[in-house]
């Protein structure tokens, strides 16, 4: 899937969106600054959401996990004092009812079994606690990589992009939480905007092999990669330009 990459590569590709999204998502999940909650960040990546949680609660109240060893090491280095372990959402190495909240930012659509992963998040959350998730609106073509996939579909009409992944369509994320046994599920959308100063600023991160988009680019031979780049440069706005990205959010009660 393209996530055994360096934290720097991920940061240049998706971090410019996931970092500002983290604060908005934490607000939606009800994690207030100065609170006394114990929170688990599931699929923490290099630590965008984890860092936002630490700023609000302190390192002793935040735990995190990710299946990517490189991301685990990056999160540990970035946030010393936070318990960060290597684990997949579907098999969390934590006891029942151990946290007041479990959050998954930009993770559910990459889970091997989203309902099982969310059920595990509910298991490790105390009764009455919060389970929350957010996923980019790939199906509605409002995500941060939607412009890229629009170009790819013109370049390679058989390519579906990321719009068929779980939770990327309106209402799906809420359905997944309910399927995992969460109650009182409420849904919303979150939005962030980032600026690109040049076309290369936008294009280069796609060549790092991060996620499905990066995997698509790196699988092309040089000639086709250059052709895709040229088409993208013709289709994107003249730089500098901004990209607004929307994510679906669902919050439920364990």
PDB file of C-alpha atoms in Angstrom:
ATOM      1  CA  UNK A   1       0.000   0.000   0.000  1.00  0.00           C
ATOM      2  CA  UNK A   2       3.024   2.270   0.237  1.00  0.00           C
ATOM      3  CA  UNK A   3       3.348   3.119   3.937  1.00  0.00           C
ATOM      4  CA  UNK A   4       6.734   1.575   4.713  1.00  0.00           C
ATOM      5  CA  UNK A   5       8.276   4.920   3.831  1.00  0.00           C
ATOM      6  CA  UNK A   6      10.170   7.551   5.783  1.00  0.00           C
ATOM      7  CA  UNK A   7       8.351   9.983   8.005  1.00  0.00           C
ATOM      8  CA  UNK A   8       9.825  12.815   5.923  1.00  0.00           C
ATOM      9  CA  UNK A   9       8.337  11.394   2.717  1.00  0.00           C
ATOM     10  CA  UNK A  10       4.927  10.993   4.335  1.00  0.00           C
ATOM     11  CA  UNK A  11       5.126  14.472   5.800  1.00  0.00           C
ATOM     12  CA  UNK A  12       5.825  16.104   2.448  1.00  0.00           C
ATOM     13  CA  UNK A  13       3.056  14.090   0.804  1.00  0.00           C
ATOM     14  CA  UNK A  14       0.210  13.973   3.338  1.00  0.00           C
ATOM     15  CA  UNK A  15       1.504  15.687   6.460  1.00  0.00           C
ATOM     16  CA  UNK A  16       0.662  19.123   5.096  1.00  0.00           C
ATOM     17  CA  UNK A  17      -2.995  18.017   5.307  1.00  0.00           C
ATOM     18  CA  UNK A  18      -2.960  15.592   8.246  1.00  0.00           C
ATOM     19  CA  UNK A  19      -1.210  18.022  10.600  1.00  0.00           C
ATOM     20  CA  UNK A  20      -3.911  20.737  10.440  1.00  0.00           C
ATOM     21  CA  UNK A  21      -6.645  18.088  10.269  1.00  0.00           C
ATOM     22  CA  UNK A  22      -5.493  16.644  13.603  1.00  0.00           C
ATOM     23  CA  UNK A  23      -6.640  19.644  15.635  1.00  0.00           C
ATOM     24  CA  UNK A  24     -10.019  19.778  13.886  1.00  0.00           C
ATOM     25  CA  UNK A  25     -10.515  16.037  14.372  1.00  0.00           C
ATOM     26  CA  UNK A  26      -9.547  16.179  18.063  1.00  0.00           C
ATOM     27  CA  UNK A  27     -12.162  18.902  18.529  1.00  0.00           C
ATOM     28  CA  UNK A  28     -14.800  16.764  16.809  1.00  0.00           C
ATOM     29  CA  UNK A  29     -13.920  13.824  19.076  1.00  0.00           C
ATOM     30  CA  UNK A  30     -14.296  15.978  22.177  1.00  0.00           C
ATOM     31  CA  UNK A  31     -10.661  15.887  23.289  1.00  0.00           C
ATOM     32  CA  UNK A  32     -10.362  19.188  25.099  1.00  0.00           C
ATOM     33  CA  UNK A  33      -7.105  20.921  26.120  1.00  0.00           C
ATOM     34  CA  UNK A  34      -6.268  20.311  29.752  1.00  0.00           C
ATOM     35  CA  UNK A  35      -8.593  17.333  30.005  1.00  0.00           C
ATOM     36  CA  UNK A  36      -7.914  14.200  32.017  1.00  0.00           C
ATOM     37  CA  UNK A  37      -8.793  11.665  29.310  1.00  0.00           C
ATOM     38  CA  UNK A  38      -6.612   8.702  28.448  1.00  0.00           C
ATOM     39  CA  UNK A  39      -6.561   8.458  24.632  1.00  0.00           C
ATOM     40  CA  UNK A  40      -5.345   5.908  22.079  1.00  0.00           C
ATOM     41  CA  UNK A  41      -4.293   7.006  18.583  1.00  0.00           C
ATOM     42  CA  UNK A  42      -4.834   4.015  16.263  1.00  0.00           C
ATOM     43  CA  UNK A  43      -2.778   4.059  13.058  1.00  0.00           C
ATOM     44  CA  UNK A  44      -0.763   7.016  14.298  1.00  0.00           C
ATOM     45  CA  UNK A  45       1.637   7.242  11.329  1.00  0.00           C
ATOM     46  CA  UNK A  46       4.559   9.583  12.076  1.00  0.00           C
ATOM     47  CA  UNK A  47       2.492  11.243  14.811  1.00  0.00           C
ATOM     48  CA  UNK A  48       0.355  14.074  13.433  1.00  0.00           C
ATOM     49  CA  UNK A  49      -2.703  13.329  15.594  1.00  0.00           C
ATOM     50  CA  UNK A  50      -0.577  11.963  18.434  1.00  0.00           C
ATOM     51  CA  UNK A  51       1.229  15.300  18.662  1.00  0.00           C
ATOM     52  CA  UNK A  52      -2.045  17.230  18.770  1.00  0.00           C
ATOM     53  CA  UNK A  53      -3.313  14.940  21.537  1.00  0.00           C
ATOM     54  CA  UNK A  54      -0.113  15.383  23.534  1.00  0.00           C
ATOM     55  CA  UNK A  55      -0.451  19.164  23.271  1.00  0.00           C
ATOM     56  CA  UNK A  56      -3.908  18.868  24.814  1.00  0.00           C
ATOM     57  CA  UNK A  57      -3.440  16.109  27.381  1.00  0.00           C
ATOM     58  CA  UNK A  58       0.274  15.591  27.990  1.00  0.00           C
ATOM     59  CA  UNK A  59       2.392  12.571  26.973  1.00  0.00           C
ATOM     60  CA  UNK A  60       1.413  10.377  29.914  1.00  0.00           C
ATOM     61  CA  UNK A  61      -2.244  10.334  28.814  1.00  0.00           C
ATOM     62  CA  UNK A  62      -1.602   9.459  25.163  1.00  0.00           C
ATOM     63  CA  UNK A  63      -0.851   6.047  23.664  1.00  0.00           C
ATOM     64  CA  UNK A  64      -0.398   5.241  19.977  1.00  0.00           C
ATOM     65  CA  UNK A  65       0.084   2.336  17.586  1.00  0.00           C
ATOM     66  CA  UNK A  66       0.790   1.740  13.905  1.00  0.00           C
ATOM     67  CA  UNK A  67       1.622  -1.356  11.837  1.00  0.00           C
ATOM     68  CA  UNK A  68       4.464   0.456  10.024  1.00  0.00           C
ATOM     69  CA  UNK A  69       7.764   0.044  11.887  1.00  0.00           C
ATOM     70  CA  UNK A  70       9.229   3.164  10.272  1.00  0.00           C
ATOM     71  CA  UNK A  71       6.267   5.244  11.448  1.00  0.00           C
ATOM     72  CA  UNK A  72       6.456   3.794  14.968  1.00  0.00           C
ATOM     73  CA  UNK A  73      10.114   4.777  15.222  1.00  0.00           C
ATOM     74  CA  UNK A  74       9.372   8.239  13.828  1.00  0.00           C
ATOM     75  CA  UNK A  75       6.535   8.804  16.319  1.00  0.00           C
ATOM     76  CA  UNK A  76       8.708   7.628  19.212  1.00  0.00           C
ATOM     77  CA  UNK A  77      11.498   9.980  18.168  1.00  0.00           C
ATOM     78  CA  UNK A  78       9.122  12.890  17.720  1.00  0.00           C
ATOM     79  CA  UNK A  79       7.226  12.304  20.965  1.00  0.00           C
ATOM     80  CA  UNK A  80       9.454  10.850  23.678  1.00  0.00           C
ATOM     81  CA  UNK A  81       7.407   9.868  26.693  1.00  0.00           C
ATOM     82  CA  UNK A  82       4.483   8.607  24.607  1.00  0.00           C
ATOM     83  CA  UNK A  83       3.881   4.852  24.534  1.00  0.00           C
ATOM     84  CA  UNK A  84       3.994   3.998  20.802  1.00  0.00           C
ATOM     85  CA  UNK A  85       3.794   0.328  19.795  1.00  0.00           C
ATOM     86  CA  UNK A  86       3.738  -1.617  16.528  1.00  0.00           C
ATOM     87  CA  UNK A  87       0.252  -3.047  16.050  1.00  0.00           C
ATOM     88  CA  UNK A  88      -2.594  -3.221  13.565  1.00  0.00           C
ATOM     89  CA  UNK A  89      -6.041  -1.891  14.410  1.00  0.00           C
ATOM     90  CA  UNK A  90      -7.581  -5.349  14.089  1.00  0.00           C
ATOM     91  CA  UNK A  91      -5.396  -6.740  16.894  1.00  0.00           C
ATOM     92  CA  UNK A  92      -4.732  -4.066  19.501  1.00  0.00           C
ATOM     93  CA  UNK A  93      -2.353  -5.112  22.320  1.00  0.00           C
ATOM     94  CA  UNK A  94      -4.290  -3.250  25.017  1.00  0.00           C
ATOM     95  CA  UNK A  95      -6.702  -4.443  27.731  1.00  0.00           C
ATOM     96  CA  UNK A  96     -10.468  -4.055  27.655  1.00  0.00           C
ATOM     97  CA  UNK A  97     -11.847  -0.679  28.770  1.00  0.00           C
ATOM     98  CA  UNK A  98      -8.347   0.814  28.996  1.00  0.00           C
ATOM     99  CA  UNK A  99      -8.981   4.241  27.436  1.00  0.00           C
ATOM    100  CA  UNK A 100     -11.492   7.042  27.614  1.00  0.00           C
ATOM    101  CA  UNK A 101     -11.271   7.498  23.849  1.00  0.00           C
ATOM    102  CA  UNK A 102      -9.816   5.777  20.785  1.00  0.00           C
ATOM    103  CA  UNK A 103      -9.248   7.806  17.619  1.00  0.00           C
ATOM    104  CA  UNK A 104      -8.275   6.800  14.084  1.00  0.00           C
ATOM    105  CA  UNK A 105      -7.286   9.598  11.708  1.00  0.00           C
ATOM    106  CA  UNK A 106      -7.106   8.676   8.001  1.00  0.00           C
ATOM    107  CA  UNK A 107      -6.828   4.974   8.841  1.00  0.00           C
ATOM    108  CA  UNK A 108     -10.155   3.147   8.507  1.00  0.00           C
ATOM    109  CA  UNK A 109     -10.025   2.967   4.703  1.00  0.00           C
ATOM    110  CA  UNK A 110      -6.654   1.189   4.914  1.00  0.00           C
ATOM    111  CA  UNK A 111      -7.688  -1.361   7.544  1.00  0.00           C
ATOM    112  CA  UNK A 112      -7.786  -4.958   6.302  1.00  0.00           C
ATOM    113  CA  UNK A 113     -11.150  -5.314   8.085  1.00  0.00           C
ATOM    114  CA  UNK A 114     -12.579  -1.896   9.044  1.00  0.00           C
ATOM    115  CA  UNK A 115     -15.421  -3.261  11.199  1.00  0.00           C
ATOM    116  CA  UNK A 116     -13.016  -5.531  13.086  1.00  0.00           C
ATOM    117  CA  UNK A 117     -10.620  -2.625  13.599  1.00  0.00           C
ATOM    118  CA  UNK A 118     -13.369  -0.352  14.906  1.00  0.00           C
ATOM    119  CA  UNK A 119     -14.684  -3.170  17.107  1.00  0.00           C
ATOM    120  CA  UNK A 120     -11.207  -3.487  18.623  1.00  0.00           C
ATOM    121  CA  UNK A 121     -11.162   0.256  19.230  1.00  0.00           C
ATOM    122  CA  UNK A 122     -14.499  -0.081  21.024  1.00  0.00           C
ATOM    123  CA  UNK A 123     -13.182  -3.020  23.087  1.00  0.00           C
ATOM    124  CA  UNK A 124     -10.262  -1.025  24.488  1.00  0.00           C
ATOM    125  CA  UNK A 125     -12.510   1.977  25.228  1.00  0.00           C
ATOM    126  CA  UNK A 126     -14.408   2.145  28.511  1.00  0.00           C
ATOM    127  CA  UNK A 127     -18.217   1.988  28.411  1.00  0.00           C
ATOM    128  CA  UNK A 128     -19.474   5.461  27.634  1.00  0.00           C
ATOM    129  CA  UNK A 129     -16.153   6.449  26.105  1.00  0.00           C
ATOM    130  CA  UNK A 130     -15.588   7.804  22.604  1.00  0.00           C
ATOM    131  CA  UNK A 131     -14.563   6.027  19.410  1.00  0.00           C
ATOM    132  CA  UNK A 132     -13.919   8.411  16.511  1.00  0.00           C
ATOM    133  CA  UNK A 133     -12.618   8.121  12.969  1.00  0.00           C
ATOM    134  CA  UNK A 134     -12.141  10.334   9.942  1.00  0.00           C
ATOM    135  CA  UNK A 135     -11.451   9.481   6.294  1.00  0.00           C
ATOM    136  CA  UNK A 136     -10.886  11.711   3.278  1.00  0.00           C
ATOM    137  CA  UNK A 137     -13.840  12.219   0.940  1.00  0.00           C
ATOM    138  CA  UNK A 138     -12.215  10.310  -1.915  1.00  0.00           C
ATOM    139  CA  UNK A 139     -15.538   9.079  -3.326  1.00  0.00           C
ATOM    140  CA  UNK A 140     -16.852  12.635  -3.630  1.00  0.00           C
ATOM    141  CA  UNK A 141     -13.531  13.748  -5.137  1.00  0.00           C
ATOM    142  CA  UNK A 142     -13.018  16.281  -2.362  1.00  0.00           C
ATOM    143  CA  UNK A 143      -9.895  14.739  -0.826  1.00  0.00           C
ATOM    144  CA  UNK A 144      -6.332  16.059  -0.984  1.00  0.00           C
ATOM    145  CA  UNK A 145      -5.376  13.710  -3.839  1.00  0.00           C
ATOM    146  CA  UNK A 146      -8.597  14.040  -5.831  1.00  0.00           C
ATOM    147  CA  UNK A 147      -7.015  16.303  -8.452  1.00  0.00           C
ATOM    148  CA  UNK A 148      -4.286  13.713  -8.938  1.00  0.00           C
ATOM    149  CA  UNK A 149      -6.769  10.859  -9.471  1.00  0.00           C
ATOM    150  CA  UNK A 150      -8.825  13.008 -11.864  1.00  0.00           C
ATOM    151  CA  UNK A 151      -5.697  13.368 -14.000  1.00  0.00           C
ATOM    152  CA  UNK A 152      -4.954   9.644 -13.696  1.00  0.00           C
ATOM    153  CA  UNK A 153      -8.457   8.716 -14.840  1.00  0.00           C
ATOM    154  CA  UNK A 154      -7.929  10.835 -17.945  1.00  0.00           C
ATOM    155  CA  UNK A 155      -4.494   9.286 -18.454  1.00  0.00           C
ATOM    156  CA  UNK A 156      -5.560   5.730 -17.573  1.00  0.00           C
ATOM    157  CA  UNK A 157      -9.379   5.378 -17.810  1.00  0.00           C
ATOM    158  CA  UNK A 158      -9.413   1.963 -16.146  1.00  0.00           C
ATOM    159  CA  UNK A 159      -7.929   3.270 -12.899  1.00  0.00           C
ATOM    160  CA  UNK A 160     -10.456   3.668 -10.034  1.00  0.00           C
ATOM    161  CA  UNK A 161      -8.316   5.647  -7.599  1.00  0.00           C
ATOM    162  CA  UNK A 162      -9.216   5.570  -3.888  1.00  0.00           C
ATOM    163  CA  UNK A 163     -12.950   6.250  -4.127  1.00  0.00           C
ATOM    164  CA  UNK A 164     -13.924   2.622  -3.542  1.00  0.00           C
ATOM    165  CA  UNK A 165     -12.104   2.315  -0.227  1.00  0.00           C
ATOM    166  CA  UNK A 166     -14.199   1.858   2.918  1.00  0.00           C
ATOM    167  CA  UNK A 167     -15.570   5.001   4.511  1.00  0.00           C
ATOM    168  CA  UNK A 168     -14.723   7.376   1.672  1.00  0.00           C
ATOM    169  CA  UNK A 169     -18.360   7.981   0.665  1.00  0.00           C
ATOM    170  CA  UNK A 170     -20.894  10.048   2.592  1.00  0.00           C
ATOM    171  CA  UNK A 171     -22.542   7.972   5.334  1.00  0.00           C
ATOM    172  CA  UNK A 172     -20.243   4.954   5.047  1.00  0.00           C
ATOM    173  CA  UNK A 173     -18.084   5.791   8.049  1.00  0.00           C
ATOM    174  CA  UNK A 174     -21.104   6.061  10.309  1.00  0.00           C
ATOM    175  CA  UNK A 175     -22.374   2.729   9.029  1.00  0.00           C
ATOM    176  CA  UNK A 176     -19.033   1.126   9.818  1.00  0.00           C
ATOM    177  CA  UNK A 177     -19.093   2.442  13.389  1.00  0.00           C
ATOM    178  CA  UNK A 178     -22.634   1.176  13.897  1.00  0.00           C
ATOM    179  CA  UNK A 179     -21.625  -2.177  12.423  1.00  0.00           C
ATOM    180  CA  UNK A 180     -18.864  -2.351  15.017  1.00  0.00           C
ATOM    181  CA  UNK A 181     -21.401  -1.882  17.812  1.00  0.00           C
ATOM    182  CA  UNK A 182     -20.929   1.832  18.531  1.00  0.00           C
ATOM    183  CA  UNK A 183     -23.960   3.765  19.794  1.00  0.00           C
ATOM    184  CA  UNK A 184     -25.094   7.371  19.388  1.00  0.00           C
ATOM    185  CA  UNK A 185     -23.065   7.769  16.200  1.00  0.00           C
ATOM    186  CA  UNK A 186     -22.936  11.307  14.879  1.00  0.00           C
ATOM    187  CA  UNK A 187     -21.417  12.295  11.562  1.00  0.00           C
ATOM    188  CA  UNK A 188     -19.893  15.479  10.197  1.00  0.00           C
ATOM    189  CA  UNK A 189     -17.363  16.718   7.665  1.00  0.00           C
ATOM    190  CA  UNK A 190     -14.026  18.385   8.372  1.00  0.00           C
ATOM    191  CA  UNK A 191     -12.035  20.623   6.023  1.00  0.00           C
ATOM    192  CA  UNK A 192      -8.473  21.894   5.745  1.00  0.00           C
ATOM    193  CA  UNK A 193      -6.606  23.881   3.091  1.00  0.00           C
ATOM    194  CA  UNK A 194      -2.954  23.826   2.093  1.00  0.00           C
ATOM    195  CA  UNK A 195      -0.932  25.939  -0.325  1.00  0.00           C
ATOM    196  CA  UNK A 196       1.443  24.834  -3.073  1.00  0.00           C
ATOM    197  CA  UNK A 197       3.999  27.376  -4.211  1.00  0.00           C
ATOM    198  CA  UNK A 198       4.856  25.621  -7.477  1.00  0.00           C
ATOM    199  CA  UNK A 199       3.793  22.677  -9.593  1.00  0.00           C
ATOM    200  CA  UNK A 200       6.899  20.773  -8.437  1.00  0.00           C
ATOM    201  CA  UNK A 201       5.899  21.399  -4.849  1.00  0.00           C
ATOM    202  CA  UNK A 202       2.684  19.498  -5.655  1.00  0.00           C
ATOM    203  CA  UNK A 203       4.136  16.812  -7.969  1.00  0.00           C
ATOM    204  CA  UNK A 204       7.342  15.713  -6.264  1.00  0.00           C
ATOM    205  CA  UNK A 205       5.707  14.091  -3.198  1.00  0.00           C
ATOM    206  CA  UNK A 206       3.801  11.729  -5.505  1.00  0.00           C
ATOM    207  CA  UNK A 207       7.146  10.286  -6.607  1.00  0.00           C
ATOM    208  CA  UNK A 208       8.014   9.213  -3.045  1.00  0.00           C
ATOM    209  CA  UNK A 209       5.812   6.095  -3.224  1.00  0.00           C
ATOM    210  CA  UNK A 210       3.494   7.045  -0.351  1.00  0.00           C
ATOM    211  CA  UNK A 211       0.039   5.432  -0.298  1.00  0.00           C
ATOM    212  CA  UNK A 212      -1.959   4.267  -3.322  1.00  0.00           C
ATOM    213  CA  UNK A 213      -1.224   7.444  -5.301  1.00  0.00           C
ATOM    214  CA  UNK A 214       2.511   7.186  -4.752  1.00  0.00           C
ATOM    215  CA  UNK A 215       2.450   3.471  -5.520  1.00  0.00           C
ATOM    216  CA  UNK A 216       0.714   4.234  -8.828  1.00  0.00           C
ATOM    217  CA  UNK A 217       3.353   6.788  -9.844  1.00  0.00           C
ATOM    218  CA  UNK A 218       6.361   4.686  -8.879  1.00  0.00           C
ATOM    219  CA  UNK A 219       4.971   1.672 -10.786  1.00  0.00           C
ATOM    220  CA  UNK A 220       5.039   3.621 -14.072  1.00  0.00           C
ATOM    221  CA  UNK A 221       8.029   3.449 -16.384  1.00  0.00           C
ATOM    222  CA  UNK A 222       9.920   6.688 -17.001  1.00  0.00           C
ATOM    223  CA  UNK A 223       8.116   7.537 -20.226  1.00  0.00           C
ATOM    224  CA  UNK A 224       4.622   7.120 -18.799  1.00  0.00           C
ATOM    225  CA  UNK A 225       5.579   8.908 -15.587  1.00  0.00           C
ATOM    226  CA  UNK A 226       6.794  11.892 -17.598  1.00  0.00           C
ATOM    227  CA  UNK A 227       3.592  11.832 -19.642  1.00  0.00           C
ATOM    228  CA  UNK A 228       1.445  11.790 -16.487  1.00  0.00           C
ATOM    229  CA  UNK A 229       3.464  14.663 -15.038  1.00  0.00           C
ATOM    230  CA  UNK A 230       3.003  16.736 -18.201  1.00  0.00           C
ATOM    231  CA  UNK A 231      -0.753  16.108 -18.235  1.00  0.00           C
ATOM    232  CA  UNK A 232      -1.040  17.044 -14.552  1.00  0.00           C
ATOM    233  CA  UNK A 233       0.854  20.263 -15.145  1.00  0.00           C
ATOM    234  CA  UNK A 234      -1.598  21.206 -17.896  1.00  0.00           C
ATOM    235  CA  UNK A 235      -4.661  20.384 -15.769  1.00  0.00           C
ATOM    236  CA  UNK A 236      -3.690  21.974 -12.443  1.00  0.00           C
ATOM    237  CA  UNK A 237      -4.115  25.702 -11.740  1.00  0.00           C
ATOM    238  CA  UNK A 238      -1.196  28.022 -12.234  1.00  0.00           C
ATOM    239  CA  UNK A 239       0.934  28.182  -9.093  1.00  0.00           C
ATOM    240  CA  UNK A 240       0.732  29.267  -6.407  1.00  0.00           C
ATOM    241  CA  UNK A 241      -2.565  27.524  -5.700  1.00  0.00           C
ATOM    242  CA  UNK A 242      -4.459  26.063  -2.765  1.00  0.00           C
ATOM    243  CA  UNK A 243      -6.042  22.643  -2.324  1.00  0.00           C
ATOM    244  CA  UNK A 244      -9.029  22.324  -0.027  1.00  0.00           C
ATOM    245  CA  UNK A 245      -9.591  18.810   1.332  1.00  0.00           C
ATOM    246  CA  UNK A 246     -12.669  17.458   3.114  1.00  0.00           C
ATOM    247  CA  UNK A 247     -12.870  14.424   5.382  1.00  0.00           C
ATOM    248  CA  UNK A 248     -15.834  12.490   6.680  1.00  0.00           C
ATOM    249  CA  UNK A 249     -15.900  12.152  10.456  1.00  0.00           C
ATOM    250  CA  UNK A 250     -17.924   9.804  12.660  1.00  0.00           C
ATOM    251  CA  UNK A 251     -17.966   9.735  16.457  1.00  0.00           C
ATOM    252  CA  UNK A 252     -19.675   7.040  18.491  1.00  0.00           C
ATOM    253  CA  UNK A 253     -20.077   5.866  22.094  1.00  0.00           C
ATOM    254  CA  UNK A 254     -18.616   2.579  23.290  1.00  0.00           C
TER     255      UNK A 254
END
